[in-house]
PDB file of C-alpha atoms and ligand atoms in Angstrom:
ATOM      1  CA  MET A   1      24.524  -4.721 -17.947  1.00 45.00           C
ATOM      2  CA  ALA A   2      28.236  -6.323 -17.524  1.00 45.00           C
ATOM      3  CA  ARG A   3      27.643  -5.512 -13.870  1.00 49.00           C
ATOM      4  CA  ASN A   4      24.560  -7.505 -13.514  1.00 45.00           C
ATOM      5  CA  SER A   5      25.757 -10.636 -15.299  1.00 42.00           C
ATOM      6  CA  ARG A   6      28.798 -10.341 -12.998  1.00 46.00           C
ATOM      7  CA  SER A   7      26.923 -10.273  -9.849  1.00 44.00           C
ATOM      8  CA  SER A   8      24.717 -13.278 -11.011  1.00 44.00           C
ATOM      9  CA  ARG A   9      28.022 -15.149 -11.592  1.00 46.00           C
ATOM     10  CA  TRP A  10      28.859 -14.697  -7.950  1.00 46.00           C
ATOM     11  CA  LEU A  11      25.586 -15.581  -6.615  1.00 46.00           C
ATOM     12  CA  PRO A  12      26.362 -19.228  -5.893  1.00 43.00           C
ATOM     13  CA  VAL A  13      29.528 -18.026  -4.061  1.00 46.00           C
ATOM     14  CA  THR A  14      27.353 -15.644  -2.131  1.00 46.00           C
ATOM     15  CA  CYS A  15      25.219 -18.762  -0.945  1.00 46.00           C
ATOM     16  CA  LEU A  16      28.315 -20.579  -0.016  1.00 45.00           C
ATOM     17  CA  LEU A  17      29.540 -17.851   2.173  1.00 47.00           C
ATOM     18  CA  VAL A  18      26.222 -17.435   4.167  1.00 45.00           C
ATOM     19  CA  GLY A  19      27.028 -20.264   6.520  1.00 41.00           C
ATOM     20  CA  SER A  20      30.515 -18.806   7.316  1.00 42.00           C
ATOM     21  CA  GLY A  21      28.859 -15.343   8.123  1.00 46.00           C
ATOM     22  CA  LEU A  22      30.989 -13.446   5.539  1.00 46.00           C
ATOM     23  CA  MET A  23      27.862 -12.674   3.605  1.00 49.00           C
ATOM     24  CA  LEU A  24      24.711 -11.926   5.248  1.00 49.00           C
ATOM     25  CA  ALA A  25      22.554 -10.859   2.521  1.00 47.00           C
ATOM     26  CA  GLY A  26      21.446 -14.508   1.926  1.00 53.00           C
ATOM     27  CA  CYS A  27      20.978 -16.092  -1.604  1.00 60.00           C
ATOM     28  CA  LYS A  28      18.743 -13.429  -2.958  1.00 71.00           C
ATOM     29  CA  PRO A  29      20.367 -11.223  -5.558  1.00 83.00           C
ATOM     30  CA  LEU A  30      21.484  -7.952  -4.260  1.00 88.00           C
ATOM     31  CA  PRO A  31      19.640  -4.927  -5.210  1.00 89.00           C
ATOM     32  CA  PRO A  32      21.463  -3.202  -8.152  1.00 89.00           C
ATOM     33  CA  SER A  33      23.822  -0.276  -7.570  1.00 93.00           C
ATOM     34  CA  LYS A  34      22.574   3.000  -9.021  1.00 95.00           C
ATOM     35  CA  PRO A  35      24.493   3.654 -12.249  1.00 95.00           C
ATOM     36  CA  ALA A  36      27.130   6.229 -12.270  1.00 96.00           C
ATOM     37  CA  SER A  37      25.298   8.084 -15.274  1.00 97.00           C
ATOM     38  CA  GLU A  38      22.446   8.886 -12.591  1.00 97.00           C
ATOM     39  CA  PHE A  39      24.682  10.193 -10.032  1.00 98.00           C
ATOM     40  CA  THR A  40      23.893  13.469  -8.462  1.00 98.00           C
ATOM     41  CA  PRO A  41      26.939  15.910  -8.263  1.00 98.00           C
ATOM     42  CA  GLN A  42      27.292  14.968  -4.509  1.00 98.00           C
ATOM     43  CA  GLU A  43      27.303  11.270  -5.375  1.00 98.00           C
ATOM     44  CA  ALA A  44      29.918  11.802  -8.086  1.00 98.00           C
ATOM     45  CA  ARG A  45      32.056  13.506  -5.738  1.00 98.00           C
ATOM     46  CA  GLY A  46      31.779  10.804  -3.257  1.00 98.00           C
ATOM     47  CA  ALA A  47      32.692   8.316  -5.870  1.00 98.00           C
ATOM     48  CA  ALA A  48      35.973  10.165  -6.562  1.00 98.00           C
ATOM     49  CA  VAL A  49      36.746   9.921  -2.903  1.00 98.00           C
ATOM     50  CA  PHE A  50      35.988   6.344  -2.883  1.00 98.00           C
ATOM     51  CA  GLN A  51      38.396   6.079  -5.927  1.00 98.00           C
ATOM     52  CA  ALA A  52      41.012   7.884  -3.942  1.00 98.00           C
ATOM     53  CA  LYS A  53      40.716   6.426  -0.440  1.00 98.00           C
ATOM     54  CA  CYS A  54      38.927   3.106  -0.653  1.00 98.00           C
ATOM     55  CA  ALA A  55      39.223   1.612  -4.189  1.00 98.00           C
ATOM     56  CA  ARG A  56      42.595  -0.090  -3.620  1.00 97.00           C
ATOM     57  CA  CYS A  57      41.162  -2.341  -0.961  1.00 98.00           C
ATOM     58  CA  HIS A  58      37.295  -2.468  -1.613  1.00 98.00           C
ATOM     59  CA  TYR A  59      35.411  -3.249  -5.008  1.00 97.00           C
ATOM     60  CA  PRO A  60      32.247  -1.023  -4.722  1.00 96.00           C
ATOM     61  CA  THR A  61      29.987  -3.065  -7.038  1.00 92.00           C
ATOM     62  CA  THR A  62      30.532  -6.755  -6.139  1.00 93.00           C
ATOM     63  CA  THR A  63      30.723  -8.158  -2.590  1.00 91.00           C
ATOM     64  CA  ARG A  64      33.958  -9.997  -3.789  1.00 94.00           C
ATOM     65  CA  GLY A  65      36.724  -9.504  -1.517  1.00 96.00           C
ATOM     66  CA  LYS A  66      39.951  -7.450  -2.521  1.00 96.00           C
ATOM     67  CA  HIS A  67      41.927  -6.520   0.697  1.00 96.00           C
ATOM     68  CA  GLY A  68      38.772  -5.804   2.396  1.00 96.00           C
ATOM     69  CA  PRO A  69      35.279  -7.124   1.585  1.00 97.00           C
ATOM     70  CA  GLY A  70      33.463  -5.923  -1.436  1.00 96.00           C
ATOM     71  CA  LEU A  71      30.927  -3.233  -0.643  1.00 97.00           C
ATOM     72  CA  GLN A  72      28.100  -3.852  -3.000  1.00 95.00           C
ATOM     73  CA  ALA A  73      24.705  -2.936  -1.365  1.00 96.00           C
ATOM     74  CA  LEU A  74      26.545  -1.924   1.834  1.00 97.00           C
ATOM     75  CA  THR A  75      23.998   0.248   3.167  1.00 97.00           C
ATOM     76  CA  LYS A  76      21.038  -2.238   2.217  1.00 95.00           C
ATOM     77  CA  LEU A  77      22.334  -5.208   4.130  1.00 94.00           C
ATOM     78  CA  GLN A  78      21.202  -5.908   7.538  1.00 94.00           C
ATOM     79  CA  ALA A  79      24.682  -6.065   8.643  1.00 95.00           C
ATOM     80  CA  MET A  80      28.203  -5.526   7.732  1.00 96.00           C
ATOM     81  CA  PRO A  81      30.733  -8.417   7.342  1.00 94.00           C
ATOM     82  CA  SER A  82      31.436  -7.887  11.173  1.00 95.00           C
ATOM     83  CA  GLY A  83      27.761  -7.962  12.249  1.00 95.00           C
ATOM     84  CA  ALA A  84      27.437  -4.316  12.846  1.00 96.00           C
ATOM     85  CA  PRO A  85      24.646  -2.683  11.370  1.00 97.00           C
ATOM     86  CA  PRO A  86      25.703  -0.539   8.187  1.00 97.00           C
ATOM     87  CA  THR A  87      24.541   2.820   9.466  1.00 98.00           C
ATOM     88  CA  ASP A  88      26.275   5.950   8.558  1.00 98.00           C
ATOM     89  CA  ALA A  89      27.593   6.222  12.175  1.00 98.00           C
ATOM     90  CA  ARG A  90      29.157   2.724  12.144  1.00 98.00           C
ATOM     91  CA  ILE A  91      30.492   3.303   8.604  1.00 98.00           C
ATOM     92  CA  THR A  92      32.055   6.499   9.720  1.00 98.00           C
ATOM     93  CA  GLN A  93      33.754   5.050  12.814  1.00 97.00           C
ATOM     94  CA  THR A  94      35.202   2.107  10.459  1.00 98.00           C
ATOM     95  CA  ILE A  95      36.625   4.960   8.420  1.00 98.00           C
ATOM     96  CA  LEU A  96      37.954   7.208  11.074  1.00 98.00           C
ATOM     97  CA  TYR A  97      39.128   4.745  13.574  1.00 97.00           C
ATOM     98  CA  GLY A  98      39.708   1.565  11.306  1.00 97.00           C
ATOM     99  CA  HIS A  99      38.214  -1.900  12.282  1.00 95.00           C
ATOM    100  CA  GLU A 100      40.404  -4.933  12.990  1.00 94.00           C
ATOM    101  CA  MET A 101      42.556  -5.253   9.699  1.00 94.00           C
ATOM    102  CA  MET A 102      41.627  -2.082   8.388  1.00 96.00           C
ATOM    103  CA  GLN A 103      43.583   1.031   9.297  1.00 96.00           C
ATOM    104  CA  PRO A 104      42.083   4.347   9.889  1.00 98.00           C
ATOM    105  CA  VAL A 105      41.462   6.378   6.677  1.00 97.00           C
ATOM    106  CA  PRO A 106      42.405  10.138   6.975  1.00 97.00           C
ATOM    107  CA  ILE A 107      39.588  12.126   5.525  1.00 97.00           C
ATOM    108  CA  ASP A 108      38.197  15.607   6.082  1.00 97.00           C
ATOM    109  CA  ASP A 109      34.409  16.208   6.964  1.00 97.00           C
ATOM    110  CA  ALA A 110      33.272  17.218   3.454  1.00 98.00           C
ATOM    111  CA  GLN A 111      34.874  14.275   1.815  1.00 98.00           C
ATOM    112  CA  LEU A 112      33.469  12.025   4.510  1.00 98.00           C
ATOM    113  CA  HIS A 113      30.021  13.486   3.775  1.00 98.00           C
ATOM    114  CA  ASP A 114      30.180  12.808   0.131  1.00 98.00           C
ATOM    115  CA  LEU A 115      31.614   9.532   0.373  1.00 98.00           C
ATOM    116  CA  LEU A 116      28.610   8.298   2.759  1.00 98.00           C
ATOM    117  CA  VAL A 117      26.138   9.777   0.336  1.00 98.00           C
ATOM    118  CA  TYR A 118      27.998   7.791  -2.427  1.00 98.00           C
ATOM    119  CA  LEU A 119      28.047   4.542  -0.379  1.00 98.00           C
ATOM    120  CA  HIS A 120      24.189   4.679  -0.336  1.00 98.00           C
ATOM    121  CA  THR A 121      24.108   4.289  -4.156  1.00 98.00           C
ATOM    122  CA  LEU A 122      26.066   0.987  -4.050  1.00 97.00           C
TER     123      LEU A 122
HETATM  124  C1  HEC B 201      44.401  -0.521   3.050  1.00 77.14           C
HETATM  125  C2  HEC B 201      43.170  -1.234   2.777  1.00 77.14           C
HETATM  126  C3  HEC B 201      41.878  -0.589   3.050  1.00 77.14           C
HETATM  127  C4  HEC B 201      41.544   0.722   2.831  1.00 77.14           C
HETATM  128  C5  HEC B 201      42.227   1.833   2.047  1.00 77.14           C
HETATM  129  C6  HEC B 201      40.190   0.788   3.321  1.00 77.14           C
HETATM  130  N1  HEC B 201      39.853  -0.248   3.759  1.00 77.14           N
HETATM  131 FE1  HEC B 201      37.780  -0.810   4.464  1.00 77.14          FE
HETATM  132  N2  HEC B 201      38.668  -2.529   5.073  1.00 77.14           N
HETATM  133  C7  HEC B 201      39.753  -3.236   4.830  1.00 77.14           C
HETATM  134  C8  HEC B 201      39.874  -4.333   5.515  1.00 77.14           C
HETATM  135  C9  HEC B 201      41.066  -5.300   5.500  1.00 77.14           C
HETATM  136  C10 HEC B 201      38.566  -4.824   6.144  1.00 77.14           C
HETATM  137  C11 HEC B 201      38.244  -5.836   7.023  1.00 77.14           C
HETATM  138  C12 HEC B 201      38.424  -5.429   8.327  1.00 77.14           C
HETATM  139  C13 HEC B 201      38.079  -6.399   9.336  1.00 77.14           C
HETATM  140  O1  HEC B 201      38.908  -7.364   9.653  1.00 77.14           O
HETATM  141  O2  HEC B 201      36.983  -6.490   9.860  1.00 77.14           O
HETATM  142  C14 HEC B 201      37.744  -3.555   5.890  1.00 77.14           C
HETATM  143  C15 HEC B 201      36.574  -3.340   6.200  1.00 77.14           C
HETATM  144  C16 HEC B 201      35.666  -2.396   5.787  1.00 77.14           C
HETATM  145  C17 HEC B 201      34.268  -2.421   6.153  1.00 77.14           C
HETATM  146  C18 HEC B 201      33.435  -3.399   6.960  1.00 77.14           C
HETATM  147  C19 HEC B 201      33.419  -3.026   8.386  1.00 77.14           C
HETATM  148  C20 HEC B 201      32.545  -4.156   9.113  1.00 77.14           C
HETATM  149  O3  HEC B 201      32.127  -3.596  10.273  1.00 77.14           O
HETATM  150  O4  HEC B 201      32.472  -5.287   8.876  1.00 77.14           O
HETATM  151  C21 HEC B 201      33.592  -1.263   5.427  1.00 77.14           C
HETATM  152  C22 HEC B 201      32.388  -0.674   5.619  1.00 77.14           C
HETATM  153  C23 HEC B 201      34.930  -0.521   4.984  1.00 77.14           C
HETATM  154  N3  HEC B 201      36.042  -1.407   5.193  1.00 77.14           N
HETATM  155  C24 HEC B 201      34.833   0.585   4.254  1.00 77.14           C
HETATM  156  C25 HEC B 201      35.803   1.360   3.733  1.00 77.14           C
HETATM  157  C26 HEC B 201      35.658   2.752   3.342  1.00 77.14           C
HETATM  158  C27 HEC B 201      34.458   3.547   3.051  1.00 77.14           C
HETATM  159  C28 HEC B 201      37.118   3.056   2.868  1.00 77.14           C
HETATM  160  C29 HEC B 201      37.670   4.267   2.224  1.00 77.14           C
HETATM  161  C30 HEC B 201      37.317   5.593   2.956  1.00 77.14           C
HETATM  162  C31 HEC B 201      37.958   2.001   3.363  1.00 77.14           C
HETATM  163  N4  HEC B 201      37.149   0.901   3.800  1.00 77.14           N
HETATM  164  C32 HEC B 201      39.201   1.911   3.015  1.00 77.14           C
HETATM  165  C33 HEC B 201      40.806  -2.471   4.082  1.00 77.14           C
HETATM  166  C34 HEC B 201      40.903  -1.224   3.776  1.00 77.14           C
END
């Protein structure tokens, strides 16, 4: 609930950023993230990986930027902030090899797999 009211507060910002290409979802509200209470065990493991490896730079449930862009609805968008499609392959590449201002993140295969499953809940 708190999350929904927060994302609607950010909606005008979302619309403003469309022109600058930072936010490609348009002005429509983003689909809601899956509540943590409904996570499968694998999604919950992925959420813990996100907390450990990504949360210091990315918010998961808003598009508001921290050090990097907010990742709400990442896999449901047509494109990531760079314009690349948000496929598991491109996201994996971003994590393992970095992207522009983002350094590569050391992660093992099992953690990566759980993390990708979690990213689909956002
Ligand atoms: C030390 C800070 C930092 C950490 C840790 C970090 N990121 Fe990033 N991330 C960034 C920055 C900065 C960008 C913007 C990069 C750019 O200039 O395109 C970014 C961009 C991204 C993008 C968008 C890529 C694109 O093509 O637009 C994704 C997806 C992403 N990060 C996912 C993750 C995930 C998942 C993790 C955890 C495994 C993670 N990041 C950890 C800083 C970080």
